[in-house]
mmCIF file of C-alpha atoms in Angstrom:
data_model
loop_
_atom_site.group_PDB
_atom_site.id
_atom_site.type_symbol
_atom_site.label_atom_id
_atom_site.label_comp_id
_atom_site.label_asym_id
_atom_site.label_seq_id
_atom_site.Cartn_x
_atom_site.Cartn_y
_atom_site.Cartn_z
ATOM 1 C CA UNK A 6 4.686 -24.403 36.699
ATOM 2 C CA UNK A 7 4.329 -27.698 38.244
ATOM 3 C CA UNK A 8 5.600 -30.080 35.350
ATOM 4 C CA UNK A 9 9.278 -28.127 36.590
ATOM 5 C CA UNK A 10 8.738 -30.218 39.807
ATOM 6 C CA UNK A 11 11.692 -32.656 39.471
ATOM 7 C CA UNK A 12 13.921 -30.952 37.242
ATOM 8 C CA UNK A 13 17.149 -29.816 38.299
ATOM 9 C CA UNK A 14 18.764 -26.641 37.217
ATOM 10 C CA UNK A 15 21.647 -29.073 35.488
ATOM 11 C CA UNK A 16 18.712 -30.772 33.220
ATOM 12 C CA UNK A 17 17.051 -27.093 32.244
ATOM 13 C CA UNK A 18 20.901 -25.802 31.801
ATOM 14 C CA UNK A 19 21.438 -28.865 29.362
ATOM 15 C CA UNK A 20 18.114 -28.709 27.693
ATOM 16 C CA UNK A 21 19.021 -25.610 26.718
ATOM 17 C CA UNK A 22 22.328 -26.121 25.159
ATOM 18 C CA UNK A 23 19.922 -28.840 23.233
ATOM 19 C CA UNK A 24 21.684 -32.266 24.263
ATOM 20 C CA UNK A 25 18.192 -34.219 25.301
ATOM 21 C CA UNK A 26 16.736 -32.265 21.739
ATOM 22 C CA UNK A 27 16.041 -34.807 19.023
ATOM 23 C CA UNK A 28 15.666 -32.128 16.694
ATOM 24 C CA UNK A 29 17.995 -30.853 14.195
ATOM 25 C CA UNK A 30 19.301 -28.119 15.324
ATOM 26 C CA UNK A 31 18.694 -25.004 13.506
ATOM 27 C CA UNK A 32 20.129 -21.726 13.331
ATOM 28 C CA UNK A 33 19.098 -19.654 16.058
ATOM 29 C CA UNK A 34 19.077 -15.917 16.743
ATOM 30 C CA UNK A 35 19.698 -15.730 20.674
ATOM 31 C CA UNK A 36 21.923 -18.616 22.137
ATOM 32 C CA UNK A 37 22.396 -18.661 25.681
ATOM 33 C CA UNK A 38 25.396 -20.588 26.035
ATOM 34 C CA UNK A 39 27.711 -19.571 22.811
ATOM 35 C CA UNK A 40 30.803 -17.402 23.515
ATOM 36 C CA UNK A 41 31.562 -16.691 19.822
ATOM 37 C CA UNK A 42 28.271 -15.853 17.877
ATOM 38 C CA UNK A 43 27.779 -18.145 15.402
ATOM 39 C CA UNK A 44 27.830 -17.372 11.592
ATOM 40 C CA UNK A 45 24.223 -17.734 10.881
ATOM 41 C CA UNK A 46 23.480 -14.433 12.592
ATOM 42 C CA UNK A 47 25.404 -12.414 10.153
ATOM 43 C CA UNK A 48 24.219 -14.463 7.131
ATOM 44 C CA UNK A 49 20.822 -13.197 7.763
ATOM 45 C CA UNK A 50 21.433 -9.214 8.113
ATOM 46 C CA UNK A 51 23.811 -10.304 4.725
ATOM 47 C CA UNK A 52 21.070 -11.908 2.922
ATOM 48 C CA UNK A 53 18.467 -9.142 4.080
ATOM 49 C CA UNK A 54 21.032 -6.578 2.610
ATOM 50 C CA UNK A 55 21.514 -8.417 -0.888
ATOM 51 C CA UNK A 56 17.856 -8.558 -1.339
ATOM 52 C CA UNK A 57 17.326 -4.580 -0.577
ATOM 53 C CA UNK A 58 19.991 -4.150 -3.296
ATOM 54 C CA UNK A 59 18.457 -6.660 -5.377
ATOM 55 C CA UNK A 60 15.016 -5.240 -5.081
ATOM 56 C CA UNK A 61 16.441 -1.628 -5.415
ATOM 57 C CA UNK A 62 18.171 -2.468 -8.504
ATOM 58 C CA UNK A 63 15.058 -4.046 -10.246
ATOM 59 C CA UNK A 64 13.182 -0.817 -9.385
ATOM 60 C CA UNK A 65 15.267 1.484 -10.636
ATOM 61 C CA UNK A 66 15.969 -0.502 -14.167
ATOM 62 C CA UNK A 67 12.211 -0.870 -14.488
ATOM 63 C CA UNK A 68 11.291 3.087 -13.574
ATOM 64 C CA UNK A 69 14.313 3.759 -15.903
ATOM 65 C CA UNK A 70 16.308 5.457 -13.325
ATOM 66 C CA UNK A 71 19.544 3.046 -13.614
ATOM 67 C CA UNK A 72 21.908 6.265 -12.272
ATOM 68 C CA UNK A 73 22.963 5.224 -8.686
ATOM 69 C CA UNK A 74 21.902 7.837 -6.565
ATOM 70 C CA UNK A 75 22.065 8.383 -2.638
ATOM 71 C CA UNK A 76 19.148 7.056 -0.755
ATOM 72 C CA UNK A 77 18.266 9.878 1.830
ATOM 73 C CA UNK A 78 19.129 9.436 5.473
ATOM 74 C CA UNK A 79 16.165 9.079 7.962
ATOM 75 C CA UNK A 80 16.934 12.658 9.138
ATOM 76 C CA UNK A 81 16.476 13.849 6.141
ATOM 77 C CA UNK A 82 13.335 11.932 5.626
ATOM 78 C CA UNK A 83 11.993 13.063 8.721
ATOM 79 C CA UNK A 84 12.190 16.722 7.610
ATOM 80 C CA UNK A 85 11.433 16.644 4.395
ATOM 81 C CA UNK A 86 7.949 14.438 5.639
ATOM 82 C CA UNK A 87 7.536 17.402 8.463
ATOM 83 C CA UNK A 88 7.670 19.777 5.598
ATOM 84 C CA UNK A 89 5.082 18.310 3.567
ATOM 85 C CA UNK A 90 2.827 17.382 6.643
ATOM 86 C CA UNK A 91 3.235 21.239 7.435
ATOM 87 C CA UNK A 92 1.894 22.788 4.703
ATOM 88 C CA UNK A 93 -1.704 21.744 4.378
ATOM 89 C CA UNK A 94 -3.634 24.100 6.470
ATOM 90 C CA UNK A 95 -5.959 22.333 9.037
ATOM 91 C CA UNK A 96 -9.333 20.862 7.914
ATOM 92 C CA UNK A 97 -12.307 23.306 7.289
ATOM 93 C CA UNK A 98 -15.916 22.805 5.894
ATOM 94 C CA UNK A 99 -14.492 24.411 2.943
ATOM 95 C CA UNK A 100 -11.403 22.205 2.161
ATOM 96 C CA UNK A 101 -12.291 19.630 -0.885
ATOM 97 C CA UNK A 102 -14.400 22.746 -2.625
ATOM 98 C CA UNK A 103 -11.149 25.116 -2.476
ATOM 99 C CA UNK A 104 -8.712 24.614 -5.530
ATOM 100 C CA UNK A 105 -4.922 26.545 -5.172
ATOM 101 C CA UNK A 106 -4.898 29.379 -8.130
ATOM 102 C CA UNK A 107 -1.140 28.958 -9.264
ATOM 103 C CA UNK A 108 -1.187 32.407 -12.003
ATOM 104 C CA UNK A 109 -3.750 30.462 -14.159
ATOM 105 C CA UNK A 110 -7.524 31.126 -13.531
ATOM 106 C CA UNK A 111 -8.679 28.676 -16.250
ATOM 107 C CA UNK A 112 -6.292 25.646 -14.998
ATOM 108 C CA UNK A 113 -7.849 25.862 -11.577
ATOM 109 C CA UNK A 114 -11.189 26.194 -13.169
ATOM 110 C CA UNK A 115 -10.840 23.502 -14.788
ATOM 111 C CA UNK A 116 -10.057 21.509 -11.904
ATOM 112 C CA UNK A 117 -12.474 22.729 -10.045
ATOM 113 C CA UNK A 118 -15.020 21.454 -12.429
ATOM 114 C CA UNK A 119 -13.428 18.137 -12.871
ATOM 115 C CA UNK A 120 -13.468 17.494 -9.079
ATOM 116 C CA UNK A 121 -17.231 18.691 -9.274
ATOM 117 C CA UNK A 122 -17.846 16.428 -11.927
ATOM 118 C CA UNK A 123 -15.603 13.161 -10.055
ATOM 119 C CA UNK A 124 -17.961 13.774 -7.383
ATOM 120 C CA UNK A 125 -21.288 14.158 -9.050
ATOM 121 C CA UNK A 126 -21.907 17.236 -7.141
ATOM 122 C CA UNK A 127 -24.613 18.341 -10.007
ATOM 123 C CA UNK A 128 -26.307 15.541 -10.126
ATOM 124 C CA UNK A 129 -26.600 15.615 -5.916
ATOM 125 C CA UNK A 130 -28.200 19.193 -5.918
ATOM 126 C CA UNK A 131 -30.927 18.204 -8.633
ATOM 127 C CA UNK A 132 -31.947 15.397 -6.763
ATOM 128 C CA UNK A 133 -32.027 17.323 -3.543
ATOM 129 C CA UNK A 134 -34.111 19.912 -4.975
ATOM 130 C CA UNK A 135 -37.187 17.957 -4.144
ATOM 131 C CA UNK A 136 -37.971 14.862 -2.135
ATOM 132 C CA UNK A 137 -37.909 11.739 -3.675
ATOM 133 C CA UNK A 138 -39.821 8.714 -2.086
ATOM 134 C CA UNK A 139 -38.603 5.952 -0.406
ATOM 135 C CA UNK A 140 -39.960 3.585 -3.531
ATOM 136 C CA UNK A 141 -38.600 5.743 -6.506
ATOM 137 C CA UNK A 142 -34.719 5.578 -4.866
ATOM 138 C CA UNK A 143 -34.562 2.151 -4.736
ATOM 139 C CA UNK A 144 -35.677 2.225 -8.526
ATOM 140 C CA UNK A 145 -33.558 4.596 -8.982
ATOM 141 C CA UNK A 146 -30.092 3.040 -7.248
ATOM 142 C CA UNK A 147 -31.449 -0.027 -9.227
ATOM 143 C CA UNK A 148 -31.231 1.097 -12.608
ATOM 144 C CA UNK A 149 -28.023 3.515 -11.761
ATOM 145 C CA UNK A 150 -26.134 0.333 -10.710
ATOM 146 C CA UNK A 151 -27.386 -1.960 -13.208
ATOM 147 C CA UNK A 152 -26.435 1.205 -15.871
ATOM 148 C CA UNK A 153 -22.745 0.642 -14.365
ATOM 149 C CA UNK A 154 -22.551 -3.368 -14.535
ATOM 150 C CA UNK A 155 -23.688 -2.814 -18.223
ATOM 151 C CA UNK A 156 -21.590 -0.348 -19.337
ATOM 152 C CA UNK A 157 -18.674 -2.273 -17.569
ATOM 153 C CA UNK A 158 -19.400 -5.317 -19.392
ATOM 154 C CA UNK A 159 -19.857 -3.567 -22.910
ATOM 155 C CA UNK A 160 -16.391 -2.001 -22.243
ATOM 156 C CA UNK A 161 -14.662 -5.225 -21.484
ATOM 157 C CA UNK A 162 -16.300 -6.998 -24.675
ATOM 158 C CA UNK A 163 -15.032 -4.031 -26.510
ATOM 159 C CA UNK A 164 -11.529 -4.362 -24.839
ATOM 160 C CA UNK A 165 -11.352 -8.093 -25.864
ATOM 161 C CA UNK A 166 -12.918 -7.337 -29.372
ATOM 162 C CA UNK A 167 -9.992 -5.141 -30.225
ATOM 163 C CA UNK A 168 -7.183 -7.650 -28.613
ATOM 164 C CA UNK A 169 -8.673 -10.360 -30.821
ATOM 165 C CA UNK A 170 -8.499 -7.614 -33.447
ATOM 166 C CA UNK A 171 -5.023 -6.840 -32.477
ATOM 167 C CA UNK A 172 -3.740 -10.414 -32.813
ATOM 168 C CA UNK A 173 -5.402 -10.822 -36.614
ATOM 169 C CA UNK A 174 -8.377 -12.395 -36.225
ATOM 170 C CA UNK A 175 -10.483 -10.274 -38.579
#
């Protein structure tokens, strides 16, 4: 550090209370040279706590759940996390086809088929029952994506159709 040439340890001591600082001084965290901490520090850990409450408080009247209750400790966190990450078995081949039978055989069939159907399983095996050229994908992916932007936009004309219809209009 060669710009520390000709300073003296008085002018870096002095800097650093801030007397040759033409700045305002602002609140600072760490202060070398203060006995007594000032103030400001606990302001901040008091305003951080008011806004926790204050954001707390808005949650709960918004999810309805005004009651006060007792925010768990991070112990108790930590176990009730180790629990959950605990009881998934480890990942298998067979892990997104398996669905949990809970004493109701048509509930978990039913599920089953809706995950089938969220990830167009059926539609994946009849098009991998023969090869398809390299030309008729593309066609293909084209109309399949152009089938989505269309149906998108019908369903957002239809969406502000009925709020025009909502507010009297027709």
């Amino acid at each position: 550090m060669s710009w520390l040439r000709g300073v003296t340890s008085a002018v870096l001591s002095s800097t650093a209370r801030g007397v040759f600082s033409q700045r305002p001084k602002l609140p600072v965290r760490m202060l070398s040279n203060v006995r007594h901490p000032p103030a400001m520090l606990d302001r901040t850990k008091n305003q951080d706590r008011v806004w926790t409450q204050a954001i707390w408080d808005t949650i709960d009247r918004t999810a309805g759940t005004a009651q006060k209750q007792n925010l768990p400790t991070p112990d108790e966190l930590w176990a009730e996390r180790s629990r959950s990450a605990t009881f998934n078995p480890p990942a298998d081949p067979y892990t997104g086809r398996r669905v949990f039978v809970n004493g109701d055989l048509g509930e978990a069939f039913r599920r089953l088929q809706t995950r089938l159907r969220r990830n167009r399983v059926m539609q994946e095996v009849s098009r991998q029952r023969r090869h398809e050229k390299k030309g008729v994908k593309r066609r293909r992916l084209s109309s399949e994506r152009w089938r989505r932007m269309f149906a998108n936009e019908v369903r957002k004309k239809v969406q502000l159709v009925s709020t025009i219809r909502r507010r009297g209009a027709y």
